[in-house]
mmCIF file of C-alpha atoms in Angstrom:
data_model
loop_
_atom_site.group_PDB
_atom_site.id
_atom_site.type_symbol
_atom_site.label_atom_id
_atom_site.label_comp_id
_atom_site.label_asym_id
_atom_site.label_seq_id
_atom_site.Cartn_x
_atom_site.Cartn_y
_atom_site.Cartn_z
ATOM 1 C CA GLN A 1 32.944 126.737 141.214
ATOM 2 C CA LYS A 2 31.746 130.320 141.597
ATOM 3 C CA GLU A 3 34.563 132.685 142.429
ATOM 4 C CA VAL A 4 34.985 135.908 144.781
ATOM 5 C CA GLU A 5 37.916 137.491 144.241
ATOM 6 C CA GLN A 6 39.685 140.496 146.312
ATOM 7 C CA ASN A 7 42.910 141.882 146.587
ATOM 8 C CA SER A 8 44.100 140.674 150.781
ATOM 9 C CA GLY A 9 45.861 143.899 151.091
ATOM 10 C CA PRO A 10 46.684 145.468 153.732
ATOM 11 C CA LEU A 11 45.581 148.448 152.355
ATOM 12 C CA SER A 12 46.804 151.343 154.048
ATOM 13 C CA VAL A 13 45.186 154.868 153.768
ATOM 14 C CA PRO A 14 46.133 157.686 156.222
ATOM 15 C CA GLU A 15 42.935 159.206 158.031
ATOM 16 C CA GLY A 16 40.382 161.136 156.307
ATOM 17 C CA ALA A 17 41.274 159.634 153.105
ATOM 18 C CA ILE A 18 38.962 157.478 150.624
ATOM 19 C CA ALA A 19 39.534 154.009 150.634
ATOM 20 C CA SER A 20 38.819 152.074 147.972
ATOM 21 C CA LEU A 21 38.337 148.388 147.894
ATOM 22 C CA ASN A 22 37.487 146.011 144.909
ATOM 23 C CA CYS A 23 35.897 142.786 144.334
ATOM 24 C CA THR A 24 35.212 140.608 140.957
ATOM 25 C CA TYR A 25 32.941 137.459 140.715
ATOM 26 C CA SER A 26 32.874 134.941 138.085
ATOM 27 C CA ASP A 27 28.660 133.843 138.203
ATOM 28 C CA ARG A 28 27.356 136.413 135.481
ATOM 29 C CA GLY A 29 23.804 135.236 136.680
ATOM 30 C CA SER A 30 24.456 137.049 140.087
ATOM 31 C CA GLN A 31 21.900 139.699 141.158
ATOM 32 C CA SER A 32 22.730 140.377 144.700
ATOM 33 C CA PHE A 33 26.065 142.113 146.077
ATOM 34 C CA PHE A 34 26.957 142.836 149.665
ATOM 35 C CA TRP A 35 29.685 144.067 151.983
ATOM 36 C CA TYR A 36 30.313 142.882 155.227
ATOM 37 C CA ARG A 37 33.004 144.439 157.784
ATOM 38 C CA GLN A 38 35.106 142.071 159.763
ATOM 39 C CA TYR A 39 37.006 143.461 163.277
ATOM 40 C CA SER A 40 39.368 140.824 164.291
ATOM 41 C CA GLY A 41 37.826 137.701 166.507
ATOM 42 C CA LYS A 42 34.458 139.319 165.464
ATOM 43 C CA SER A 43 31.686 138.288 163.355
ATOM 44 C CA PRO A 44 30.687 140.001 159.916
ATOM 45 C CA GLU A 45 28.716 142.530 159.688
ATOM 46 C CA LEU A 46 26.549 144.009 157.085
ATOM 47 C CA ILE A 47 27.304 147.411 155.696
ATOM 48 C CA MET A 48 26.371 147.782 152.589
ATOM 49 C CA SER A 49 23.806 145.980 149.841
ATOM 50 C CA ILE A 50 23.479 146.341 146.051
ATOM 51 C CA TYR A 51 21.240 144.985 143.612
ATOM 52 C CA SER A 52 21.715 147.398 140.256
ATOM 53 C CA ASN A 53 24.373 148.782 138.207
ATOM 54 C CA GLY A 54 25.335 152.197 139.291
ATOM 55 C CA ASP A 55 26.263 153.719 142.782
ATOM 56 C CA LYS A 56 24.727 153.397 146.153
ATOM 57 C CA GLU A 57 25.535 155.774 148.896
ATOM 58 C CA ASP A 58 25.055 155.494 152.685
ATOM 59 C CA GLY A 59 26.714 157.563 154.710
ATOM 60 C CA ARG A 60 30.377 157.871 154.162
ATOM 61 C CA PHE A 61 30.163 154.531 152.427
ATOM 62 C CA THR A 62 29.619 154.194 148.712
ATOM 63 C CA ALA A 63 28.950 150.890 146.812
ATOM 64 C CA GLN A 64 29.376 150.777 143.100
ATOM 65 C CA LEU A 65 28.326 147.898 140.762
ATOM 66 C CA ASN A 66 29.121 147.192 137.124
ATOM 67 C CA LYS A 67 27.642 143.906 136.062
ATOM 68 C CA ALA A 68 28.943 143.844 132.386
ATOM 69 C CA SER A 69 32.442 143.916 133.784
ATOM 70 C CA GLN A 70 31.511 141.502 136.923
ATOM 71 C CA TYR A 71 33.027 144.319 139.515
ATOM 72 C CA VAL A 72 32.049 145.560 143.060
ATOM 73 C CA SER A 73 33.705 148.240 144.683
ATOM 74 C CA LEU A 74 33.161 149.977 147.802
ATOM 75 C CA LEU A 75 34.579 153.543 148.957
ATOM 76 C CA ILE A 76 34.905 154.711 151.942
ATOM 77 C CA ARG A 77 34.921 158.578 152.604
ATOM 78 C CA ASP A 78 36.687 160.364 155.297
ATOM 79 C CA SER A 79 38.334 157.113 156.696
ATOM 80 C CA GLN A 80 38.787 156.664 160.542
ATOM 81 C CA PRO A 81 40.897 154.383 162.529
ATOM 82 C CA SER A 82 37.762 152.672 163.840
ATOM 83 C CA ASP A 83 37.358 151.579 160.072
ATOM 84 C CA SER A 84 40.505 149.261 160.131
ATOM 85 C CA ALA A 85 38.861 145.772 159.424
ATOM 86 C CA THR A 86 38.501 143.377 156.706
ATOM 87 C CA TYR A 87 36.036 143.816 154.237
ATOM 88 C CA LEU A 88 34.515 141.150 152.940
ATOM 89 C CA CYS A 89 32.984 141.042 149.320
ATOM 90 C CA ALA A 90 29.944 138.679 149.369
ATOM 91 C CA VAL A 91 27.593 137.779 146.567
ATOM 92 C CA HIS A 92 24.638 135.722 146.270
ATOM 93 C CA SER A 93 24.991 132.638 144.316
ATOM 94 C CA GLY A 94 21.298 131.241 143.867
ATOM 95 C CA TYR A 95 20.814 129.621 147.252
ATOM 96 C CA ALA A 96 23.587 131.288 149.655
ATOM 97 C CA LEU A 97 26.204 133.708 149.803
ATOM 98 C CA ASN A 98 29.762 133.175 148.281
ATOM 99 C CA PHE A 99 32.420 135.109 150.126
ATOM 100 C CA GLY A 100 35.627 136.577 148.913
ATOM 101 C CA LYS A 101 38.876 136.331 151.398
ATOM 102 C CA GLY A 102 38.508 139.661 151.949
ATOM 103 C CA THR A 103 40.655 142.646 151.824
ATOM 104 C CA SER A 104 42.556 144.138 155.321
ATOM 105 C CA LEU A 105 42.409 148.021 155.560
ATOM 106 C CA LEU A 106 44.457 149.536 158.333
ATOM 107 C CA VAL A 107 43.865 153.580 158.486
ATOM 108 C CA THR A 108 46.452 155.257 160.159
ATOM 109 C CA PRO A 109 45.911 158.572 162.211
ATOM 110 C CA ASP B 1 15.854 142.396 170.473
ATOM 111 C CA GLY B 2 15.893 140.311 167.114
ATOM 112 C CA GLY B 3 19.021 138.649 165.995
ATOM 113 C CA ILE B 4 21.130 135.312 166.141
ATOM 114 C CA THR B 5 22.675 133.873 169.172
ATOM 115 C CA GLN B 6 25.346 131.067 168.989
ATOM 116 C CA SER B 7 26.504 129.058 171.694
ATOM 117 C CA PRO B 8 29.181 128.775 173.308
ATOM 118 C CA LYS B 9 31.528 131.751 172.200
ATOM 119 C CA TYR B 10 34.280 129.050 172.478
ATOM 120 C CA LEU B 11 34.250 125.157 172.551
ATOM 121 C CA PHE B 12 37.127 122.851 172.961
ATOM 122 C CA ARG B 13 36.849 119.174 171.697
ATOM 123 C CA LYS B 14 39.213 116.375 172.140
ATOM 124 C CA GLU B 15 40.047 114.067 169.284
ATOM 125 C CA GLY B 16 37.071 111.562 168.406
ATOM 126 C CA GLN B 17 34.234 113.370 170.311
ATOM 127 C CA ASN B 18 31.451 114.843 168.319
ATOM 128 C CA VAL B 19 30.758 118.439 169.647
ATOM 129 C CA THR B 20 27.527 120.172 168.634
ATOM 130 C CA LEU B 21 27.003 124.127 168.118
ATOM 131 C CA SER B 22 23.981 125.930 168.813
ATOM 132 C CA CYS B 23 22.090 128.393 166.725
ATOM 133 C CA GLU B 24 19.050 130.341 167.359
ATOM 134 C CA GLN B 25 17.408 132.836 165.446
ATOM 135 C CA ASN B 26 14.155 135.233 166.256
ATOM 136 C CA LEU B 27 14.537 137.193 163.334
ATOM 137 C CA ASN B 28 11.832 134.882 161.616
ATOM 138 C CA HIS B 29 13.964 133.920 158.895
ATOM 139 C CA ASP B 30 13.210 130.940 156.613
ATOM 140 C CA ALA B 31 16.947 130.457 155.645
ATOM 141 C CA MET B 32 19.563 129.641 157.881
ATOM 142 C CA TYR B 33 23.283 128.776 156.639
ATOM 143 C CA TRP B 34 26.714 127.272 158.422
ATOM 144 C CA TYR B 35 30.020 129.015 157.349
ATOM 145 C CA ARG B 36 33.367 127.992 158.156
ATOM 146 C CA GLN B 37 36.200 130.468 158.532
ATOM 147 C CA ASP B 38 39.877 129.737 159.009
ATOM 148 C CA PRO B 39 42.590 132.262 159.871
ATOM 149 C CA GLY B 40 43.175 134.713 156.593
ATOM 150 C CA GLN B 41 40.385 132.655 154.644
ATOM 151 C CA GLY B 42 36.610 133.687 153.607
ATOM 152 C CA LEU B 43 33.785 132.245 154.878
ATOM 153 C CA ARG B 44 33.156 128.598 153.272
ATOM 154 C CA LEU B 45 29.562 127.259 153.365
ATOM 155 C CA ILE B 46 28.903 123.666 155.263
ATOM 156 C CA TYR B 47 25.216 123.568 154.889
ATOM 157 C CA TYR B 48 22.157 125.718 154.576
ATOM 158 C CA SER B 49 18.538 125.526 155.365
ATOM 159 C CA GLN B 50 15.515 126.870 153.391
ATOM 160 C CA ILE B 51 12.638 125.511 155.391
ATOM 161 C CA VAL B 52 11.844 123.687 158.075
ATOM 162 C CA ASN B 53 12.986 119.952 157.788
ATOM 163 C CA ASP B 54 14.778 120.185 154.772
ATOM 164 C CA PHE B 55 18.464 121.250 154.332
ATOM 165 C CA GLN B 56 21.189 121.120 151.891
ATOM 166 C CA LYS B 57 25.177 120.591 151.951
ATOM 167 C CA GLY B 58 27.335 123.114 151.085
ATOM 168 C CA ASP B 59 31.043 123.358 150.019
ATOM 169 C CA ILE B 60 32.466 121.561 152.358
ATOM 170 C CA ALA B 61 29.564 119.588 154.190
ATOM 171 C CA GLU B 62 32.234 116.276 154.998
ATOM 172 C CA GLY B 63 32.541 115.635 158.685
ATOM 173 C CA TYR B 64 29.264 117.902 159.579
ATOM 174 C CA SER B 65 25.850 117.200 159.977
ATOM 175 C CA VAL B 66 23.011 119.546 161.193
ATOM 176 C CA SER B 67 19.210 119.485 161.934
ATOM 177 C CA ARG B 68 16.440 121.921 161.037
ATOM 178 C CA GLU B 69 13.459 120.587 163.207
ATOM 179 C CA LYS B 70 12.055 124.340 164.294
ATOM 180 C CA LYS B 71 12.315 127.372 162.088
ATOM 181 C CA GLU B 72 14.386 129.039 164.984
ATOM 182 C CA SER B 73 16.930 126.172 165.350
ATOM 183 C CA PHE B 74 19.592 124.758 163.285
ATOM 184 C CA PRO B 75 22.300 122.881 165.102
ATOM 185 C CA LEU B 76 25.970 122.101 163.918
ATOM 186 C CA THR B 77 27.258 118.971 164.790
ATOM 187 C CA VAL B 78 31.189 118.570 163.947
ATOM 188 C CA THR B 79 31.711 114.706 164.286
ATOM 189 C CA SER B 80 34.785 112.871 164.567
ATOM 190 C CA ALA B 81 34.924 112.134 160.827
ATOM 191 C CA GLN B 82 35.905 116.045 160.412
ATOM 192 C CA LYS B 83 39.687 116.110 160.253
ATOM 193 C CA ASN B 84 40.639 119.738 160.518
ATOM 194 C CA PRO B 85 37.722 120.922 162.647
ATOM 195 C CA THR B 86 39.538 123.995 164.602
ATOM 196 C CA ALA B 87 38.244 126.978 163.233
ATOM 197 C CA PHE B 88 35.696 129.815 163.638
ATOM 198 C CA TYR B 89 32.235 128.757 162.767
ATOM 199 C CA LEU B 90 29.371 131.483 161.897
ATOM 200 C CA CYS B 91 25.489 130.831 161.740
ATOM 201 C CA ALA B 92 23.739 133.141 159.710
ATOM 202 C CA SER B 93 20.118 133.677 158.639
ATOM 203 C CA SER B 94 18.026 135.420 156.061
ATOM 204 C CA THR B 95 14.509 135.723 154.522
ATOM 205 C CA TRP B 96 14.063 133.195 151.320
ATOM 206 C CA GLY B 97 13.771 134.915 147.835
ATOM 207 C CA GLY B 98 17.466 135.030 146.961
ATOM 208 C CA SER B 99 18.402 138.730 147.218
ATOM 209 C CA THR B 100 18.300 139.639 150.593
ATOM 210 C CA GLU B 101 21.046 140.522 153.362
ATOM 211 C CA ALA B 102 22.375 137.472 155.511
ATOM 212 C CA PHE B 103 22.616 138.331 159.083
ATOM 213 C CA PHE B 104 25.422 136.485 161.321
ATOM 214 C CA GLY B 105 25.839 135.449 165.287
ATOM 215 C CA GLN B 106 28.792 135.988 166.919
ATOM 216 C CA GLY B 107 30.081 132.993 165.882
ATOM 217 C CA THR B 108 31.755 129.965 168.034
ATOM 218 C CA ARG B 109 35.433 129.251 168.029
ATOM 219 C CA LEU B 110 36.099 125.529 168.189
ATOM 220 C CA THR B 111 39.456 124.494 169.294
ATOM 221 C CA VAL B 112 40.608 120.635 169.002
ATOM 222 C CA VAL B 113 43.116 119.423 172.233
#
């Protein structure tokens, strides 16, 4: 079974701080990694994709990938209350995305 | 606008009934997927399809069936054999090739009454 692990949280950060979300995966052959944001009662929305080791930045979001450690992270700078949601880590398993259970993020004003 | 449309948004099923969830996409994507999400859980793969007239079981296919007669459509039937069908069902699509993003429809919330 190919596993994707995330801390369930909730992770609470004050407005304006950096939120750091982490994910580990078991399939060493995985090549594609994604972060989705899911608001309560809504469907997941893709916010970042990363395929190579290192950092990828898009606005306030930075994805980090370390394939040797089988570790993916998402940093959210200048966190806003609107960032409060569940963040799902997804790893491509060869035929479909395999998801973690998600980390709940709460940004407090 | 391009996207993925799921219908209905809410669905109620009586015990012993089969119900079909609709998923249509106009993104010209080859691959389509069905996931199930339970409260506090991640997404679990039910079925996926890479091309028309071909589909494969995912991790939790028992009690479900699908068809892929058109590239744009991938309906999911929840049969009476599915013991605990109450969940949030999500349809997604992507290009096929392995390394591209999947995009989701708005989901169907199924409740057994």
